[in-house]
């Protein structure tokens, strides 16, 4: 086995599958052209992008400042310890773009390399919730919750990819394809008056290592804060990495996070340029031609990524609809990278779908100085089994201050319907006539804006493309 084999080397490392784990053996191949070498280096960047973003996100979100309090909106906690968002973001919140005002988050970065992690979930009393689990490749390998397992009390366990043991009776196992991963729980929250009930449910969601489960002796995991750690947005960090840093991190992650079984063709391909699971990677030791291909890869791959982002989804009535694949990507590595860049943590569309209106149907930006209406016919209301909402964002993709502190509106609000059963939502910065205040989604005081429609547990009409949001029309 030769690491860092130069383009044109007669020996590479070829992948074979044995028991679901990657192994290598020597194989003879024809030389690679400079063009093909560059192409593979770009493919390597796209393939690696999500797991590198996940790792940087993990570092940031498990680096907990000492001053973090129970009322903090930062979803940070040490490994294997839940953190629960206690309230919705407001117009001062800027930690992430396009936040929601529908659910409160419960997040957990898990490490099950040593033993399974047992998670207790109380009865939600019929309240919608979702506990999607992602491996480090951003694959959602399980999503217990209302749609899949129901709302009764349940106990589950996340196990590592190689764990072989017995769980207590009644504990359902979910095998993570990688030892590390992220659970991003979401619990339906019906306005600020609902906070106490949601917090009570969140308090009952607990994570305990299997060896400590049930004996009452477990102390919550303690973390360590590194003040020198780069705490910038993870996607910004990754996009600014040079080739040695990016591919060095990727090679390290390959040691402990096995690729999926259907990645075998890509792993074979990466071996041509010296990227082999379980092996060190030193870009400086490669021959000049191969090193140049790696060094050029970030900029070239990011250009392709930008084009793919602009083409993601289908535009219908001014709404960008992003459907399958989501949360599980197979070998669609570009789609996986696109979602890893602008939608890390995305769940399968069966659980939620978020059509976005970034501009009017004619392509012009929404203007805060204008007035708009979104009209739903009686049989055109968003078909969601759980609930739906429409959320407003300013030019920075954040919530905007408004007179009634309303950042979203939806079916859990006391909406006023027209006599024929249709519904009008008024989108403008100034309050409409008092009788329509209940249907008002305030726009920012100035500038352009955009919106997201969120459908939780959408019906087949949405998933199969038989329903789309109506056009947002300008009134003046």
CSV table of C-alpha atoms in Angstrom, one decimal:
chain,number,residue,atom,x,y,z
A,1,UNK,CA,0.0,0.0,0.0
A,2,UNK,CA,1.5,3.3,-1.0
A,3,UNK,CA,0.2,6.6,0.5
A,4,UNK,CA,0.4,9.7,-1.6
A,5,UNK,CA,1.0,7.8,-4.8
A,6,UNK,CA,1.7,10.4,-7.5
A,7,UNK,CA,-0.5,10.8,-10.6
A,8,UNK,CA,0.7,8.1,-12.9
A,9,UNK,CA,1.9,5.8,-10.2
A,10,UNK,CA,1.4,2.1,-11.1
A,11,UNK,CA,0.2,1.2,-7.6
A,12,UNK,CA,-2.8,2.4,-5.8
A,13,UNK,CA,-5.0,1.4,-2.9
A,14,UNK,CA,-8.3,-0.2,-3.9
A,15,UNK,CA,-11.3,-0.6,-1.7
A,16,UNK,CA,-13.0,-3.9,-1.1
A,17,UNK,CA,-15.9,-4.5,1.3
A,18,UNK,CA,-15.6,-6.9,4.2
A,19,UNK,CA,-18.3,-7.0,6.8
A,20,UNK,CA,-19.3,-3.4,5.9
A,21,UNK,CA,-15.9,-2.0,6.7
A,22,UNK,CA,-13.3,-0.6,4.2
A,23,UNK,CA,-10.1,-2.5,3.6
A,24,UNK,CA,-7.4,-2.0,1.0
A,25,UNK,CA,-5.2,-4.0,-1.3
A,26,UNK,CA,-2.7,-3.2,-3.9
A,27,UNK,CA,-3.9,-3.0,-7.5
A,28,UNK,CA,-2.3,-1.9,-10.8
A,29,UNK,CA,-3.9,0.9,-12.7
A,30,UNK,CA,-3.0,3.0,-15.7
A,31,UNK,CA,-1.4,6.4,-15.2
A,32,UNK,CA,-3.7,9.4,-14.5
A,33,UNK,CA,-3.7,12.5,-16.7
A,34,UNK,CA,-3.3,15.9,-15.1
A,35,UNK,CA,-6.9,16.6,-16.1
A,36,UNK,CA,-8.2,13.5,-14.4
A,37,UNK,CA,-6.1,14.1,-11.3
A,38,UNK,CA,-7.6,17.6,-10.9
A,39,UNK,CA,-11.1,16.2,-11.4
A,40,UNK,CA,-10.6,13.7,-8.7
A,41,UNK,CA,-9.2,16.3,-6.3
A,42,UNK,CA,-12.3,18.4,-6.8
A,43,UNK,CA,-14.5,15.4,-6.3
A,44,UNK,CA,-12.6,14.7,-3.1
A,45,UNK,CA,-13.3,18.2,-1.8
A,46,UNK,CA,-17.1,17.9,-2.6
A,47,UNK,CA,-17.2,14.4,-1.0
A,48,UNK,CA,-15.3,15.6,2.1
A,49,UNK,CA,-17.1,19.0,2.6
A,50,UNK,CA,-20.0,17.8,4.8
A,51,UNK,CA,-18.0,15.8,7.3
A,52,UNK,CA,-15.4,18.6,7.6
A,53,UNK,CA,-18.2,21.1,8.3
A,54,UNK,CA,-19.7,18.7,10.8
A,55,UNK,CA,-16.4,18.4,12.6
A,56,UNK,CA,-15.9,22.1,12.8
A,57,UNK,CA,-19.5,22.6,14.0
A,58,UNK,CA,-18.9,19.9,16.7
A,59,UNK,CA,-15.8,21.7,17.9
A,60,UNK,CA,-17.6,25.1,18.1
A,61,UNK,CA,-20.8,23.8,19.7
A,62,UNK,CA,-19.0,21.7,22.3
A,63,UNK,CA,-16.7,24.5,23.3
A,64,UNK,CA,-18.9,25.9,26.1
A,65,UNK,CA,-18.0,29.3,27.5
A,66,UNK,CA,-18.2,29.4,31.4
A,67,UNK,CA,-20.8,32.2,31.3
A,68,UNK,CA,-23.3,30.1,29.3
A,69,UNK,CA,-26.5,30.1,31.4
A,70,UNK,CA,-29.8,28.2,31.4
A,71,UNK,CA,-31.5,30.9,29.4
A,72,UNK,CA,-28.8,31.0,26.7
A,73,UNK,CA,-29.9,30.7,23.1
A,74,UNK,CA,-26.6,29.1,22.0
A,75,UNK,CA,-27.1,25.4,21.4
A,76,UNK,CA,-23.8,24.4,23.1
A,77,UNK,CA,-23.0,21.6,25.5
A,78,UNK,CA,-20.2,19.1,26.2
A,79,UNK,CA,-20.3,15.8,24.3
A,80,UNK,CA,-23.0,13.4,25.4
A,81,UNK,CA,-24.9,16.1,27.2
A,82,UNK,CA,-28.2,17.7,26.0
A,83,UNK,CA,-28.7,21.4,25.7
A,84,UNK,CA,-32.3,22.7,25.4
A,85,UNK,CA,-33.2,26.0,23.8
A,86,UNK,CA,-35.5,27.7,26.4
A,87,UNK,CA,-37.2,30.3,24.2
A,88,UNK,CA,-37.5,31.5,20.6
A,89,UNK,CA,-34.9,33.7,19.0
A,90,UNK,CA,-35.8,37.4,18.8
A,91,UNK,CA,-34.6,40.3,16.7
A,92,UNK,CA,-31.3,40.4,18.6
A,93,UNK,CA,-30.4,36.9,17.7
A,94,UNK,CA,-27.7,36.4,15.1
A,95,UNK,CA,-26.1,33.1,15.8
A,96,UNK,CA,-27.6,31.3,12.8
A,97,UNK,CA,-29.5,32.6,9.8
A,98,UNK,CA,-33.2,31.9,9.1
A,99,UNK,CA,-34.1,30.8,12.6
A,100,UNK,CA,-37.5,29.4,13.3
A,101,UNK,CA,-40.3,30.5,15.7
A,102,UNK,CA,-42.1,27.2,15.7
A,103,UNK,CA,-40.1,24.7,17.7
A,104,UNK,CA,-37.6,24.7,20.6
A,105,UNK,CA,-34.4,22.8,20.0
A,106,UNK,CA,-32.9,20.0,22.1
A,107,UNK,CA,-29.4,19.3,20.8
A,108,UNK,CA,-26.9,16.5,21.6
A,109,UNK,CA,-23.5,15.8,20.2
A,110,UNK,CA,-22.8,12.1,20.9
A,111,UNK,CA,-19.8,9.9,21.1
A,112,UNK,CA,-20.6,6.2,21.3
A,113,UNK,CA,-17.2,4.9,20.5
A,114,UNK,CA,-16.8,3.4,24.0
A,115,UNK,CA,-20.4,2.3,24.7
A,116,UNK,CA,-24.0,3.1,23.7
A,117,UNK,CA,-25.8,6.2,24.9
A,118,UNK,CA,-29.3,5.6,26.4
A,119,UNK,CA,-31.8,8.4,25.9
A,120,UNK,CA,-35.1,8.6,27.8
A,121,UNK,CA,-38.0,10.5,26.2
A,122,UNK,CA,-41.1,11.3,28.2
A,123,UNK,CA,-44.7,11.1,26.9
A,124,UNK,CA,-45.3,14.3,25.0
A,125,UNK,CA,-49.0,14.2,25.5
A,126,UNK,CA,-49.6,14.3,21.8
A,127,UNK,CA,-47.3,17.2,21.2
A,128,UNK,CA,-45.4,17.0,17.9
A,129,UNK,CA,-41.6,16.4,18.3
A,130,UNK,CA,-38.8,15.0,16.3
A,131,UNK,CA,-35.4,13.7,17.4
A,132,UNK,CA,-33.4,13.2,14.1
A,133,UNK,CA,-29.9,11.7,14.5
A,134,UNK,CA,-27.1,12.5,12.0
A,135,UNK,CA,-23.9,10.6,11.5
A,136,UNK,CA,-20.7,12.6,10.7
A,137,UNK,CA,-21.5,12.4,7.0
A,138,UNK,CA,-24.8,14.3,7.6
A,139,UNK,CA,-26.8,11.1,7.0
A,140,UNK,CA,-30.0,11.0,9.1
A,141,UNK,CA,-29.9,7.4,10.2
A,142,UNK,CA,-32.9,7.6,12.5
A,143,UNK,CA,-35.6,10.1,13.4
A,144,UNK,CA,-37.7,8.9,16.3
A,145,UNK,CA,-40.7,11.1,17.1
A,146,UNK,CA,-44.3,11.8,16.4
A,147,UNK,CA,-44.3,10.6,12.8
A,148,UNK,CA,-42.3,7.5,13.2
A,149,UNK,CA,-42.5,6.1,16.8
A,150,UNK,CA,-45.4,8.1,18.3
A,151,UNK,CA,-45.6,10.4,21.3
A,152,UNK,CA,-45.7,7.8,24.1
A,153,UNK,CA,-42.8,7.6,26.6
A,154,UNK,CA,-39.9,5.7,25.1
A,155,UNK,CA,-36.3,4.7,25.7
A,156,UNK,CA,-33.8,4.5,22.9
A,157,UNK,CA,-30.1,3.8,22.6
A,158,UNK,CA,-27.5,5.1,20.1
A,159,UNK,CA,-24.9,2.4,19.5
A,160,UNK,CA,-21.6,2.7,17.7
A,161,UNK,CA,-21.0,1.0,14.3
A,162,UNK,CA,-19.2,-2.0,15.7
A,163,UNK,CA,-20.9,-2.4,19.1
A,164,UNK,CA,-22.1,-5.9,19.9
A,165,UNK,CA,-23.9,-6.3,23.1
A,166,UNK,CA,-27.3,-6.5,24.9
A,167,UNK,CA,-29.5,-3.6,25.8
A,168,UNK,CA,-32.1,-3.7,28.6
A,169,UNK,CA,-35.5,-4.9,27.7
A,170,UNK,CA,-37.7,-2.2,26.1
A,171,UNK,CA,-34.7,-0.1,24.9
A,172,UNK,CA,-34.8,0.3,21.1
A,173,UNK,CA,-31.4,0.5,19.4
A,174,UNK,CA,-30.3,2.8,16.6
A,175,UNK,CA,-26.9,2.0,15.2
A,176,UNK,CA,-24.9,5.1,14.2
A,177,UNK,CA,-22.8,4.5,11.1
A,178,UNK,CA,-20.1,6.7,12.8
A,179,UNK,CA,-18.9,6.8,16.4
A,180,UNK,CA,-19.7,10.6,16.6
A,181,UNK,CA,-22.9,12.3,15.5
A,182,UNK,CA,-25.5,15.0,16.2
A,183,UNK,CA,-29.1,14.8,17.4
A,184,UNK,CA,-31.1,18.0,16.8
A,185,UNK,CA,-34.4,17.6,18.5
A,186,UNK,CA,-37.4,19.9,17.7
A,187,UNK,CA,-40.5,20.3,19.9
A,188,UNK,CA,-43.7,22.0,18.7
A,189,UNK,CA,-44.1,25.3,20.7
A,190,UNK,CA,-47.4,27.2,20.4
A,191,UNK,CA,-46.2,30.6,21.2
A,192,UNK,CA,-44.5,32.1,24.3
A,193,UNK,CA,-47.3,31.0,26.6
A,194,UNK,CA,-46.4,27.4,25.7
A,195,UNK,CA,-42.8,27.7,27.0
A,196,UNK,CA,-43.5,26.1,30.5
A,197,UNK,CA,-45.1,23.0,29.0
A,198,UNK,CA,-42.3,22.6,26.4
A,199,UNK,CA,-39.6,23.1,29.0
A,200,UNK,CA,-41.2,20.4,31.2
A,201,UNK,CA,-41.0,18.0,28.2
A,202,UNK,CA,-37.5,18.9,27.4
A,203,UNK,CA,-36.4,18.4,31.0
A,204,UNK,CA,-37.5,14.8,30.7
A,205,UNK,CA,-35.2,14.1,27.7
A,206,UNK,CA,-32.0,12.6,29.3
A,207,UNK,CA,-28.9,10.9,27.9
A,208,UNK,CA,-26.9,8.4,30.1
A,209,UNK,CA,-24.1,6.0,29.1
A,210,UNK,CA,-25.4,2.4,29.1
A,211,UNK,CA,-23.0,1.4,32.0
A,212,UNK,CA,-24.6,4.1,34.2
A,213,UNK,CA,-28.2,3.8,33.1
A,214,UNK,CA,-30.7,3.1,35.8
A,215,UNK,CA,-28.3,3.2,38.8
A,216,UNK,CA,-28.7,7.0,39.5
A,217,UNK,CA,-24.9,7.5,39.8
A,218,UNK,CA,-24.3,9.3,36.5
A,219,UNK,CA,-23.0,12.9,36.7
A,220,UNK,CA,-23.6,15.1,33.7
A,221,UNK,CA,-20.6,15.2,31.4
A,222,UNK,CA,-18.3,18.2,32.0
A,223,UNK,CA,-16.6,19.9,29.1
A,224,UNK,CA,-13.6,22.1,28.6
A,225,UNK,CA,-13.6,25.6,27.2
A,226,UNK,CA,-10.7,26.6,24.8
A,227,UNK,CA,-10.6,30.4,24.5
A,228,UNK,CA,-8.3,30.1,21.6
A,229,UNK,CA,-10.6,28.0,19.5
A,230,UNK,CA,-11.9,29.7,16.4
A,231,UNK,CA,-15.6,30.3,17.1
A,232,UNK,CA,-16.6,31.8,13.7
A,233,UNK,CA,-19.4,30.2,11.8
A,234,UNK,CA,-18.3,26.7,10.8
A,235,UNK,CA,-19.2,27.1,7.1
A,236,UNK,CA,-17.1,30.3,7.0
A,237,UNK,CA,-14.2,28.5,8.6
A,238,UNK,CA,-14.3,25.6,6.2
A,239,UNK,CA,-14.7,27.9,3.1
A,240,UNK,CA,-11.5,29.8,4.1
A,241,UNK,CA,-9.4,26.7,4.7
A,242,UNK,CA,-6.4,26.0,2.4
A,243,UNK,CA,-5.9,22.5,1.0
A,244,UNK,CA,-3.4,21.2,3.6
A,245,UNK,CA,-5.8,22.1,6.4
A,246,UNK,CA,-8.9,20.9,4.8
A,247,UNK,CA,-7.6,17.6,3.5
A,248,UNK,CA,-5.6,17.0,6.7
A,249,UNK,CA,-8.8,17.3,8.8
A,250,UNK,CA,-10.6,15.0,6.3
A,251,UNK,CA,-7.9,12.3,6.5
A,252,UNK,CA,-8.1,12.4,10.3
A,253,UNK,CA,-11.8,12.0,10.2
A,254,UNK,CA,-11.6,9.1,7.8
A,255,UNK,CA,-9.7,7.2,10.5
A,256,UNK,CA,-12.6,7.0,12.8
A,257,UNK,CA,-15.7,7.6,10.6
A,258,UNK,CA,-16.0,4.8,8.1
A,259,UNK,CA,-17.5,5.8,4.7
A,260,UNK,CA,-20.9,4.3,3.8
A,261,UNK,CA,-21.1,1.0,1.9
A,262,UNK,CA,-22.3,2.7,-1.2
A,263,UNK,CA,-19.3,5.0,-1.2
A,264,UNK,CA,-17.0,2.3,-2.4
A,265,UNK,CA,-16.6,3.7,-5.9
A,266,UNK,CA,-15.7,7.1,-4.6
A,267,UNK,CA,-13.2,5.6,-2.1
A,268,UNK,CA,-11.6,3.7,-4.9
A,269,UNK,CA,-11.4,7.0,-6.8
A,270,UNK,CA,-9.8,8.9,-3.9
A,271,UNK,CA,-7.2,6.2,-3.5
A,272,UNK,CA,-5.8,7.2,-6.9
A,273,UNK,CA,-4.6,10.5,-5.4
A,274,UNK,CA,-3.5,9.1,-2.0
A,275,UNK,CA,-6.6,9.6,0.2
A,276,UNK,CA,-7.1,6.3,1.9
A,277,UNK,CA,-9.2,5.6,5.0
A,278,UNK,CA,-7.1,5.0,8.0
A,279,UNK,CA,-3.9,6.4,6.5
A,280,UNK,CA,-2.0,9.6,7.2
A,281,UNK,CA,-2.1,12.3,4.6
A,282,UNK,CA,0.7,14.7,4.0
A,283,UNK,CA,0.2,17.0,1.1
A,284,UNK,CA,3.7,18.4,1.3
A,285,UNK,CA,5.1,14.9,0.6
A,286,UNK,CA,3.3,14.5,-2.7
A,287,UNK,CA,4.9,15.2,-6.1
A,288,UNK,CA,4.4,18.7,-7.5
A,289,UNK,CA,1.7,17.8,-10.0
A,290,UNK,CA,-0.5,16.0,-7.5
A,291,UNK,CA,0.2,18.7,-4.8
A,292,UNK,CA,-0.9,21.4,-7.3
A,293,UNK,CA,-4.2,19.6,-8.0
A,294,UNK,CA,-5.0,19.5,-4.3
A,295,UNK,CA,-4.0,23.1,-3.8
A,296,UNK,CA,-6.3,24.2,-6.6
A,297,UNK,CA,-9.2,22.0,-5.5
A,298,UNK,CA,-10.8,24.3,-2.8
A,299,UNK,CA,-11.4,27.2,-5.1
A,300,UNK,CA,-12.5,25.1,-8.1
A,301,UNK,CA,-14.8,23.0,-5.9
A,302,UNK,CA,-16.3,26.0,-4.2
A,303,UNK,CA,-17.1,27.5,-7.7
A,304,UNK,CA,-19.0,24.3,-8.6
A,305,UNK,CA,-20.7,24.3,-5.2
A,306,UNK,CA,-21.9,27.9,-5.7
A,307,UNK,CA,-23.4,27.0,-9.1
A,308,UNK,CA,-25.1,23.9,-7.6
A,309,UNK,CA,-26.6,26.0,-4.8
A,310,UNK,CA,-28.1,28.5,-7.3
A,311,UNK,CA,-29.7,25.6,-9.1
A,312,UNK,CA,-31.0,23.7,-6.1
A,313,UNK,CA,-34.8,23.1,-6.0
A,314,UNK,CA,-37.6,24.0,-8.3
A,315,UNK,CA,-39.2,27.5,-8.6
A,316,UNK,CA,-43.0,27.3,-8.4
A,317,UNK,CA,-45.1,30.4,-8.0
A,318,UNK,CA,-42.0,32.3,-6.7
A,319,UNK,CA,-41.3,29.7,-4.1
A,320,UNK,CA,-38.2,27.5,-4.2
A,321,UNK,CA,-39.2,24.0,-3.4
A,322,UNK,CA,-36.4,21.7,-2.2
A,323,UNK,CA,-37.5,18.1,-2.1
A,324,UNK,CA,-35.7,14.7,-2.2
A,325,UNK,CA,-33.0,13.9,-1.5
A,326,UNK,CA,-32.8,15.5,2.0
A,327,UNK,CA,-31.2,14.0,5.1
A,328,UNK,CA,-30.2,10.9,3.1
A,329,UNK,CA,-28.2,11.4,-0.1
A,330,UNK,CA,-26.9,8.1,-1.3
A,331,UNK,CA,-24.1,8.9,-3.8
A,332,UNK,CA,-25.4,12.4,-4.6
A,333,UNK,CA,-22.3,14.0,-3.1
A,334,UNK,CA,-22.9,17.5,-4.6
A,335,UNK,CA,-26.4,17.6,-3.1
A,336,UNK,CA,-25.0,16.5,0.2
A,337,UNK,CA,-22.4,19.3,0.1
A,338,UNK,CA,-25.0,21.9,-0.9
A,339,UNK,CA,-27.2,21.1,2.1
A,340,UNK,CA,-24.1,20.9,4.3
A,341,UNK,CA,-23.3,24.4,3.4
A,342,UNK,CA,-26.6,26.2,3.7
A,343,UNK,CA,-28.8,23.7,5.6
A,344,UNK,CA,-26.7,21.6,8.0
A,345,UNK,CA,-29.0,19.6,10.1
A,346,UNK,CA,-31.7,19.3,7.5
A,347,UNK,CA,-34.2,16.5,8.1
A,348,UNK,CA,-35.9,14.2,5.6
A,349,UNK,CA,-38.7,15.9,3.7
A,350,UNK,CA,-41.2,13.4,5.2
A,351,UNK,CA,-40.6,15.2,8.5
A,352,UNK,CA,-40.5,18.8,7.4
A,353,UNK,CA,-40.2,20.9,4.2
A,354,UNK,CA,-39.3,24.6,4.0
A,355,UNK,CA,-40.3,26.3,0.7
A,356,UNK,CA,-38.5,29.7,0.5
A,357,UNK,CA,-39.6,33.0,-1.2
A,358,UNK,CA,-36.4,34.9,-1.7
A,359,UNK,CA,-38.0,37.3,-4.3
A,360,UNK,CA,-41.4,37.9,-6.0
A,361,UNK,CA,-42.6,35.6,-8.7
A,362,UNK,CA,-41.3,38.1,-11.3
A,363,UNK,CA,-37.8,38.0,-9.8
A,364,UNK,CA,-38.0,41.4,-8.1
A,365,UNK,CA,-37.0,41.6,-4.5
A,366,UNK,CA,-39.7,42.0,-1.8
A,367,UNK,CA,-39.8,45.7,-0.7
A,368,UNK,CA,-40.6,46.6,2.9
A,369,UNK,CA,-42.2,49.8,1.6
A,370,UNK,CA,-44.8,47.8,-0.3
A,371,UNK,CA,-47.8,45.7,0.8
A,372,UNK,CA,-48.4,42.1,-0.2
A,373,UNK,CA,-51.0,39.4,0.4
A,374,UNK,CA,-50.7,35.6,0.3
A,375,UNK,CA,-54.1,34.2,-0.5
A,376,UNK,CA,-55.0,30.6,0.1
A,377,UNK,CA,-58.1,29.2,-1.3
A,378,UNK,CA,-60.1,27.0,1.0
A,379,UNK,CA,-58.7,23.8,-0.4
A,380,UNK,CA,-55.2,25.3,-0.9
A,381,UNK,CA,-54.1,25.6,2.8
A,382,UNK,CA,-50.7,24.1,3.5
A,383,UNK,CA,-51.2,20.3,3.9
A,384,UNK,CA,-49.3,19.5,7.0
A,385,UNK,CA,-50.3,16.8,9.5
A,386,UNK,CA,-48.5,18.6,12.4
A,387,UNK,CA,-48.6,22.3,11.7
A,388,UNK,CA,-47.4,25.1,9.3
A,389,UNK,CA,-46.1,28.6,9.5
A,390,UNK,CA,-44.8,31.5,7.5
A,391,UNK,CA,-41.7,33.2,8.8
A,392,UNK,CA,-40.3,36.7,7.9
A,393,UNK,CA,-36.6,37.6,7.5
A,394,UNK,CA,-34.8,40.8,6.9
A,395,UNK,CA,-31.9,41.4,4.4
A,396,UNK,CA,-29.5,39.7,6.8
A,397,UNK,CA,-31.8,36.6,6.9
A,398,UNK,CA,-32.6,37.3,10.6
A,399,UNK,CA,-35.7,38.3,12.5
A,400,UNK,CA,-36.7,42.0,12.2
A,401,UNK,CA,-38.0,44.2,15.1
A,402,UNK,CA,-41.7,45.0,14.7
A,403,UNK,CA,-44.5,46.5,16.9
A,404,UNK,CA,-46.1,43.2,17.9
A,405,UNK,CA,-42.9,41.0,18.2
A,406,UNK,CA,-44.4,38.6,15.6
A,407,UNK,CA,-41.8,36.9,13.4
A,408,UNK,CA,-44.0,34.0,12.1
A,409,UNK,CA,-47.7,33.3,11.6
A,410,UNK,CA,-49.5,30.0,11.0
A,411,UNK,CA,-52.2,27.6,11.8
A,412,UNK,CA,-51.7,27.7,15.6
A,413,UNK,CA,-52.5,31.4,15.6
A,414,UNK,CA,-56.1,32.7,15.8
A,415,UNK,CA,-56.4,33.5,12.1
A,416,UNK,CA,-59.4,35.1,10.6
A,417,UNK,CA,-60.8,33.3,7.5
A,418,UNK,CA,-62.9,34.8,4.8
A,419,UNK,CA,-66.6,33.9,4.5
A,420,UNK,CA,-65.8,31.4,1.7
A,421,UNK,CA,-63.2,29.6,3.9
A,422,UNK,CA,-60.2,31.1,2.1
A,423,UNK,CA,-57.4,32.8,4.0
A,424,UNK,CA,-55.5,36.0,3.4
A,425,UNK,CA,-52.1,36.7,5.1
A,426,UNK,CA,-51.1,40.4,5.0
A,427,UNK,CA,-47.4,41.0,4.6
A,428,UNK,CA,-46.4,44.6,5.2
A,429,UNK,CA,-44.6,46.8,7.7
A,430,UNK,CA,-47.6,48.9,8.8
A,431,UNK,CA,-50.5,47.3,10.6
A,432,UNK,CA,-53.5,46.6,8.5
A,433,UNK,CA,-57.1,47.5,9.6
A,434,UNK,CA,-57.6,46.3,13.2
A,435,UNK,CA,-59.9,43.5,12.1
A,436,UNK,CA,-57.1,41.9,10.1
A,437,UNK,CA,-54.3,42.3,12.7
A,438,UNK,CA,-54.6,38.5,13.5
A,439,UNK,CA,-53.5,37.8,9.9
A,440,UNK,CA,-50.6,40.3,9.8
A,441,UNK,CA,-47.0,39.2,9.3
A,442,UNK,CA,-44.9,42.3,9.9
A,443,UNK,CA,-42.2,43.2,7.3
A,444,UNK,CA,-39.0,44.9,8.4
A,445,UNK,CA,-39.0,48.7,8.8
A,446,UNK,CA,-36.9,49.1,5.6
A,447,UNK,CA,-35.0,47.2,3.0
A,448,UNK,CA,-35.8,43.9,1.2
A,449,UNK,CA,-37.1,40.8,2.9
A,450,UNK,CA,-37.7,37.1,2.3
A,451,UNK,CA,-39.8,34.4,3.8
A,452,UNK,CA,-39.9,30.7,4.6
A,453,UNK,CA,-43.1,28.6,4.6
A,454,UNK,CA,-42.6,25.6,7.0
A,455,UNK,CA,-44.7,22.5,6.8
A,456,UNK,CA,-44.1,19.9,9.6
A,457,UNK,CA,-45.0,16.3,8.7
A,458,UNK,CA,-46.2,17.3,5.2
A,459,UNK,CA,-48.7,15.1,3.4
A,460,UNK,CA,-48.0,13.2,0.2
A,461,UNK,CA,-49.5,16.0,-1.8
A,462,UNK,CA,-46.5,18.1,-0.9
A,463,UNK,CA,-43.9,15.4,-1.3
A,464,UNK,CA,-45.2,14.3,-4.7
A,465,UNK,CA,-45.4,17.8,-6.1
A,466,UNK,CA,-49.2,18.0,-6.2
A,467,UNK,CA,-49.3,21.1,-4.0
A,468,UNK,CA,-47.3,24.3,-4.0
A,469,UNK,CA,-47.6,27.6,-2.1
A,470,UNK,CA,-49.7,30.3,-3.9
A,471,UNK,CA,-47.9,33.4,-5.3
A,472,UNK,CA,-47.3,36.3,-2.9
A,473,UNK,CA,-48.9,39.2,-4.7
A,474,UNK,CA,-48.1,42.9,-4.4
A,475,UNK,CA,-51.1,45.1,-3.5
A,476,UNK,CA,-49.8,48.6,-4.4
